[in-house]
Short mmCIF file of C-alpha atoms in Angstrom, two decimals:
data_model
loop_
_atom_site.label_atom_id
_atom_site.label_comp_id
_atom_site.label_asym_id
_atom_site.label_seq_id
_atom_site.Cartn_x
_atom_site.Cartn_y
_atom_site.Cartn_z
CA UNK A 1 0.00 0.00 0.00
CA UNK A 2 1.13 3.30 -0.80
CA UNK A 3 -0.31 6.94 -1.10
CA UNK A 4 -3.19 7.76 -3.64
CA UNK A 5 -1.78 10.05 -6.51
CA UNK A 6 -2.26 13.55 -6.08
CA UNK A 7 -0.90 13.17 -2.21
CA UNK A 8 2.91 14.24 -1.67
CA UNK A 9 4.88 14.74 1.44
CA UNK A 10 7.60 17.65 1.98
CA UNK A 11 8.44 17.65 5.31
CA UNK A 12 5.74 17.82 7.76
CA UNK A 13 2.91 19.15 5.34
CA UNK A 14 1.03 16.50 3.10
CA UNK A 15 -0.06 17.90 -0.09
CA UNK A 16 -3.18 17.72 -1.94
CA UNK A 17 -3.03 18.66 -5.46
CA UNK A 18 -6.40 17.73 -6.57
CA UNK A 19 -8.02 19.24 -3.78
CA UNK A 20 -5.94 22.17 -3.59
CA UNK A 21 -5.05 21.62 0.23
CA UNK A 22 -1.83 21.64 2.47
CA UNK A 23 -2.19 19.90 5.47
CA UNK A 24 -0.28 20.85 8.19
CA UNK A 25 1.49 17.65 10.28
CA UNK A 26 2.74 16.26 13.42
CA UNK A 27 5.91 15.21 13.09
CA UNK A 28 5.69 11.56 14.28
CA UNK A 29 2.24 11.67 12.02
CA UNK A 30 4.60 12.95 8.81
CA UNK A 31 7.22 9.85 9.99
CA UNK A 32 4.29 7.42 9.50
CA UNK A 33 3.05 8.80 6.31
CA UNK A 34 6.48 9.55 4.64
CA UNK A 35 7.16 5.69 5.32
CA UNK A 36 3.87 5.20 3.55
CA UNK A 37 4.06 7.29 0.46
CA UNK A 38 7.27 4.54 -0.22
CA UNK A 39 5.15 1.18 -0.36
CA UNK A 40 5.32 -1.09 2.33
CA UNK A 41 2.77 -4.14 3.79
CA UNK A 42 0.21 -2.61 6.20
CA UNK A 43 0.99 -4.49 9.40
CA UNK A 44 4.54 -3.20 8.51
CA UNK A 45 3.29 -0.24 8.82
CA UNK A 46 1.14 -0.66 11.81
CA UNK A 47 4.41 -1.67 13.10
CA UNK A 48 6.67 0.77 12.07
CA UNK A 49 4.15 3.47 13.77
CA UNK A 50 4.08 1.45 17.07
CA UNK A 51 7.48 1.74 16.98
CA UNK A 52 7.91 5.72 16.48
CA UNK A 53 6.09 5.71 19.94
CA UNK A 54 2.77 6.67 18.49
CA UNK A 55 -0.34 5.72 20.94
CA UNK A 56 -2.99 3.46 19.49
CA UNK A 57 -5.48 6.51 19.80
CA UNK A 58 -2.88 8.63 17.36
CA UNK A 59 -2.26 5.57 15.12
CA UNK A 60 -6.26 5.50 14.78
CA UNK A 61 -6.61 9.33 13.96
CA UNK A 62 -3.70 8.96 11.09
CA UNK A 63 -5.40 6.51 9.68
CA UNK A 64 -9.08 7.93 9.67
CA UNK A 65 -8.13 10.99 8.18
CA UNK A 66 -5.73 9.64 5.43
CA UNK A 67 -8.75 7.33 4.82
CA UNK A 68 -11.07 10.29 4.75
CA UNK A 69 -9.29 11.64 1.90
CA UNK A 70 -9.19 8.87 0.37
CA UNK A 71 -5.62 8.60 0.58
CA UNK A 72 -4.62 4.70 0.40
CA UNK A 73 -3.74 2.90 -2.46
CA UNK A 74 -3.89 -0.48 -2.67
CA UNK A 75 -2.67 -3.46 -4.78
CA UNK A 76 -5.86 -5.16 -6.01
CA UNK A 77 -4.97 -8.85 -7.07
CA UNK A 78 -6.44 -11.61 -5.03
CA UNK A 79 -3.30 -12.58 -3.07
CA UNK A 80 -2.98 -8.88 -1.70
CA UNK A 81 -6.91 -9.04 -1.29
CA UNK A 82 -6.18 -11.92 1.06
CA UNK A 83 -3.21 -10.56 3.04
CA UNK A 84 -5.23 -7.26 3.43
CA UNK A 85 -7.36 -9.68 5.38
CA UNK A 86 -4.99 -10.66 7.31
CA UNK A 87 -3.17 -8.01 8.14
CA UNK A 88 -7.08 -6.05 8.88
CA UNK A 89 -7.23 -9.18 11.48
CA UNK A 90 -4.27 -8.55 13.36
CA UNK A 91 -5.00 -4.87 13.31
CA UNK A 92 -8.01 -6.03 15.59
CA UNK A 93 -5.80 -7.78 17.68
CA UNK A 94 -4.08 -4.64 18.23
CA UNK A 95 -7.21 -2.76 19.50
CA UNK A 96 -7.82 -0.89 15.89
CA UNK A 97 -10.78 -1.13 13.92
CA UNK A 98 -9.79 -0.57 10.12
CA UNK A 99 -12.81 1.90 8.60
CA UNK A 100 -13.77 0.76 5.66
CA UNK A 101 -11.40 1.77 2.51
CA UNK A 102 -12.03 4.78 1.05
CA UNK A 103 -10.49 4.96 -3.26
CA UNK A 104 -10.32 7.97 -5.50
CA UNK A 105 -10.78 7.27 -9.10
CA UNK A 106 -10.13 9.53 -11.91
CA UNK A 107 -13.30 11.59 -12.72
CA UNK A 108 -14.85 9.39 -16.03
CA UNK A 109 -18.26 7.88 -16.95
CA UNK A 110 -16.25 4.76 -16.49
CA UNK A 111 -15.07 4.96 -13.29
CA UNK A 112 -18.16 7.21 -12.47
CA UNK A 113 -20.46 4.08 -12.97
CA UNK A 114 -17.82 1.76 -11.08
CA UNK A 115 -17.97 3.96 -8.11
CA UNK A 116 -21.73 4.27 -8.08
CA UNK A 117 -22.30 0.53 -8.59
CA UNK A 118 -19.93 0.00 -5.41
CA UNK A 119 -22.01 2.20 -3.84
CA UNK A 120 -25.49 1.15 -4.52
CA UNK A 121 -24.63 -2.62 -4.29
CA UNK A 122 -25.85 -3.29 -0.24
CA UNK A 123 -28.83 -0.88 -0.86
CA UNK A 124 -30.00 -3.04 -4.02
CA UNK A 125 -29.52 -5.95 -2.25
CA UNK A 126 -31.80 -4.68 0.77
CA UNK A 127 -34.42 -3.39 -2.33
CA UNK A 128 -34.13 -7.07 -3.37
CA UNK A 129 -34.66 -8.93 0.09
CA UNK A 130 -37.41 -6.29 0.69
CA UNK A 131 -39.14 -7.81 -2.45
CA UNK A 132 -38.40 -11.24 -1.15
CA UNK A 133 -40.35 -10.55 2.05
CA UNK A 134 -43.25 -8.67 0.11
CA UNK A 135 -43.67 -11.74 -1.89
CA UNK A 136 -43.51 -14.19 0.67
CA UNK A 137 -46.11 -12.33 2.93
CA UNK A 138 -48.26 -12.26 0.22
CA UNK A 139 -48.66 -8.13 -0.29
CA UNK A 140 -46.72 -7.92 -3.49
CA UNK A 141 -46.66 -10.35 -6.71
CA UNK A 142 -43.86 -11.16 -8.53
CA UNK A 143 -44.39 -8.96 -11.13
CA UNK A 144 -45.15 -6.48 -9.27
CA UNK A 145 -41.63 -7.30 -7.65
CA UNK A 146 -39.46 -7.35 -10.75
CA UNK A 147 -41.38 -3.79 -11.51
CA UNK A 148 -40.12 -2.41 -7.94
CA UNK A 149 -36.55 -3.88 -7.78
CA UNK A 150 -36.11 -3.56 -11.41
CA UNK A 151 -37.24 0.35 -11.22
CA UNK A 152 -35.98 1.23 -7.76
CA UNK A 153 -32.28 -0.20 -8.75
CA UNK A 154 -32.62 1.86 -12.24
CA UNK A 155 -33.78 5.07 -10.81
CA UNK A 156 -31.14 4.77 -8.16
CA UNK A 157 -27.95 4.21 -10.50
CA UNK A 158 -28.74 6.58 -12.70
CA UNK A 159 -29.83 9.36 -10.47
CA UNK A 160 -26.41 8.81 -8.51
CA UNK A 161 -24.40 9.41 -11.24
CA UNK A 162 -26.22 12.35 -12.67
CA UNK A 163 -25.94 13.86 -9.27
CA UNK A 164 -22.25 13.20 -9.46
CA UNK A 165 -21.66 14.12 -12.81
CA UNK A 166 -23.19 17.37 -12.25
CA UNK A 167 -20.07 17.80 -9.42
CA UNK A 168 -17.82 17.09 -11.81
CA UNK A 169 -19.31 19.08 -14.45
CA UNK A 170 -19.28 22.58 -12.77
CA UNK A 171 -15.63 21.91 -11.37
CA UNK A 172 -14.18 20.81 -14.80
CA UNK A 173 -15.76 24.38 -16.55
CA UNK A 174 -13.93 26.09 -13.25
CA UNK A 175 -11.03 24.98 -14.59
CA UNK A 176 -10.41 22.97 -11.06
CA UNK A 177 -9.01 19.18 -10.81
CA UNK A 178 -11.69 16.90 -9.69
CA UNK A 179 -11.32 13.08 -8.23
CA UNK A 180 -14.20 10.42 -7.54
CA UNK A 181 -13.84 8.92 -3.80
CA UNK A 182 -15.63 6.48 -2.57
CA UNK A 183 -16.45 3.49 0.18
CA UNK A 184 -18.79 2.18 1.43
CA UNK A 185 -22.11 4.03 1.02
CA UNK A 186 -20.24 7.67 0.27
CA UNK A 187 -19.50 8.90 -2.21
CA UNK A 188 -18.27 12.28 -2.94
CA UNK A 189 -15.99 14.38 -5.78
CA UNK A 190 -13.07 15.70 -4.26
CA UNK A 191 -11.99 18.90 -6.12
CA UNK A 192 -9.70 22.01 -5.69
CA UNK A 193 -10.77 25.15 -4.49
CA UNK A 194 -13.52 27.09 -6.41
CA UNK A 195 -14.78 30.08 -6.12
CA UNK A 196 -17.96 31.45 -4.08
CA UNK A 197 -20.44 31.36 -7.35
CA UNK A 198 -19.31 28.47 -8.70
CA UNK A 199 -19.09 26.67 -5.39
CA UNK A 200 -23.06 27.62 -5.49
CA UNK A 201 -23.52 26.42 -8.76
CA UNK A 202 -21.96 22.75 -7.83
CA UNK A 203 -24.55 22.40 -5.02
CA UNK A 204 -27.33 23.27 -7.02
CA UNK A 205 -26.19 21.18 -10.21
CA UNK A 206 -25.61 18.08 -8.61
CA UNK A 207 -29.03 17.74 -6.40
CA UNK A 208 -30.99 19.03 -9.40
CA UNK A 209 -29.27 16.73 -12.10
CA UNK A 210 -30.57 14.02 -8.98
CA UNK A 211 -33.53 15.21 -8.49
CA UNK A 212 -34.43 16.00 -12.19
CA UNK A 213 -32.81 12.05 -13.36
CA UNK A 214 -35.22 10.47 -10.69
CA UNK A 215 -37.95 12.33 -11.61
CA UNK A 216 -38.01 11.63 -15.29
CA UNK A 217 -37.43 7.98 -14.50
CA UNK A 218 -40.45 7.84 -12.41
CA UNK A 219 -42.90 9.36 -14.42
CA UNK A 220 -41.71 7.17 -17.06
CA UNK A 221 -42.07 4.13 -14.84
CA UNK A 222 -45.72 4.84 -13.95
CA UNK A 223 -46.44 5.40 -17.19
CA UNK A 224 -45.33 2.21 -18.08
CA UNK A 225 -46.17 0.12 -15.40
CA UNK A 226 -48.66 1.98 -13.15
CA UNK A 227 -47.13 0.26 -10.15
CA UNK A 228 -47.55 2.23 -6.90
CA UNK A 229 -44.48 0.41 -5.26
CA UNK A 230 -42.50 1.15 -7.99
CA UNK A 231 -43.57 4.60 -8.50
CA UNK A 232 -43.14 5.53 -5.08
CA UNK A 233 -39.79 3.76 -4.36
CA UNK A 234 -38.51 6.15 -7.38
CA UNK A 235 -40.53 9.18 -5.88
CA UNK A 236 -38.63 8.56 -2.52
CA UNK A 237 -35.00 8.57 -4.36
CA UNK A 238 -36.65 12.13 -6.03
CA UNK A 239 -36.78 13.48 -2.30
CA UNK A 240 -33.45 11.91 -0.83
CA UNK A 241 -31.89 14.44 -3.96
CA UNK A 242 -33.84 17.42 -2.76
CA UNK A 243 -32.90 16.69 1.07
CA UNK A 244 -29.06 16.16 -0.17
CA UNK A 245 -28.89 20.20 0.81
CA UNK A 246 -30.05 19.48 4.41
CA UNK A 247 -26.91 19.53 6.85
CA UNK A 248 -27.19 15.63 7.77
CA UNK A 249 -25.44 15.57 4.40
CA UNK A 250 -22.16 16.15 2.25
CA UNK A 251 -23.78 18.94 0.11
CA UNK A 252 -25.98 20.38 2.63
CA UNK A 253 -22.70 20.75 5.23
CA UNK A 254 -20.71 22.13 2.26
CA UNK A 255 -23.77 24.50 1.92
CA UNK A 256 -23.93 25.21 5.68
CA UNK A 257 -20.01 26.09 5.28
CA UNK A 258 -20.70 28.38 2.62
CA UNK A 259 -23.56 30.54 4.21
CA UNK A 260 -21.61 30.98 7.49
CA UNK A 261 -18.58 32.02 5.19
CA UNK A 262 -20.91 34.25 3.21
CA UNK A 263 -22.16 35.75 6.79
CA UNK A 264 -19.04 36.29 8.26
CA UNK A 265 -17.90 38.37 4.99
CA UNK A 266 -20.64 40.72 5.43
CA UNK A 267 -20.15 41.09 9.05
CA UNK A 268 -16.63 42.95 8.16
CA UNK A 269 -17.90 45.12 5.13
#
């Protein structure tokens, strides 16, 4: 494992040229990084941090934030899938719990629809269980089934990556560098520093591009179908889009950022 690209290390500030970010170190926490950015075998690493003297606590705040940027890269072949395995085992032992890894991908429809497949995998499989259920309690046919996992999954893909793309669109037409990162359920673009309008204008793009995707789809899916469970599981996806600018998420805390920026500005003119 190694840094992502886009991360370097000069002395005790990490460097993020995508994002347009210095980050200012500790110098035991610049140690542990600058004998990452080389390569080496995670519970090497583990180890070479636990001998620098650095407390479990510290070990598990280096690795949370790199993580949070997305900043490990990782072999990907099946022998290194199973040592990661490992070596995530005997980081247990040790008292840490691994988050889940974070990647950055370069920003195309390629990797755009790898990262939002990723992410939508565990909540299609829940659509598909909830079908399951529905069938097997006798409140939904299987038709009716295929029309509600079928449409739900669609709806949900494509909405995800409009949202996304409409990220990626504003910051590429700022003339800012722009990364996919994702794990788990988040995903997110990562991009350098853009001014106050078209900071805005990303907010707005991406939850409309969501909102107006899964909106289309649905009305196209009733029309079609006229399936209420279908209709309304692409209806809900509609209003997770809209509530994407609420602070209990990525855009709406990036909003909430901005307005308190935009206040504090006009409380010194």
């Amino acid at each position: 494992m190694s840094l992502s690209a886009g991360l370097s290390l000069k002395n005790t500030i990490l460097r993020d040229s995508i994002a347009g970010v210095d980050h200012q170190l500790h110098y035991l926490a610049a140690a542990a990084i600058g004998r990452l950015a080389k390569g080496v075998l995670f519970h090497k690493w583990l180890l070479f941090m636990l001998d620098e003297q650095l407390k479990l606590d510290e070990i598990r705040e280096i690795v949370n934030f790199l993580n949070g940027i997305g900043g490990f890269q990782l072999s990907r072949s099946w022998p290194r899938r199973l040592k990661l395995g490992w070596q995530r085992l005997i980081s247990r032992l040790h008292g840490l719990r691994p988050p889940r890894l974070v990647r950055r991908l370069p920003p195309n429809p390629a990797n755009l629809l790898k990262a939002s497949m990723a992410v939508c995998a565990p909540v299609s499989l829940a659509s598909f269980s909830t079908a399951l259920l529905l069938i097997w309690s006798g409140f939904m046919t299987l038709s009716s089934a295929a029309w509600f996992v079928g449409a739900f999954n669609v709806i949900l893909l494509a909405s995800l990556m409009s949202h996304e793309a409409g990220h990626i669109a504003v910051a590429k037409s700022a003339g800012s560098p722009a990364t996919i990162i994702y794990g788990g359920l988040r995903i997110g673009i990562l991009h350098g520093r853009l001014g106050r309008k078209a900071e805005w204008l990303s907010l707005v793009a991406g939850s409309l591009a969501g909102l107006l995707t899964a909106g289309c789809l649905t009305g196209i899916i009733w029309l079609l179908s006229h399936q209420f469970l279908a209709t309304f599981g692409g209806a809900s996806l509609s209003l997770f889009h809209l509530f994407s600018l609420s602070p209990l998420y990525g855009d709406g805390r990036a909003l909430t950022r901005l307005l308190n920026r935009q206040d504090a500005t006009n409380a010194h003119s």
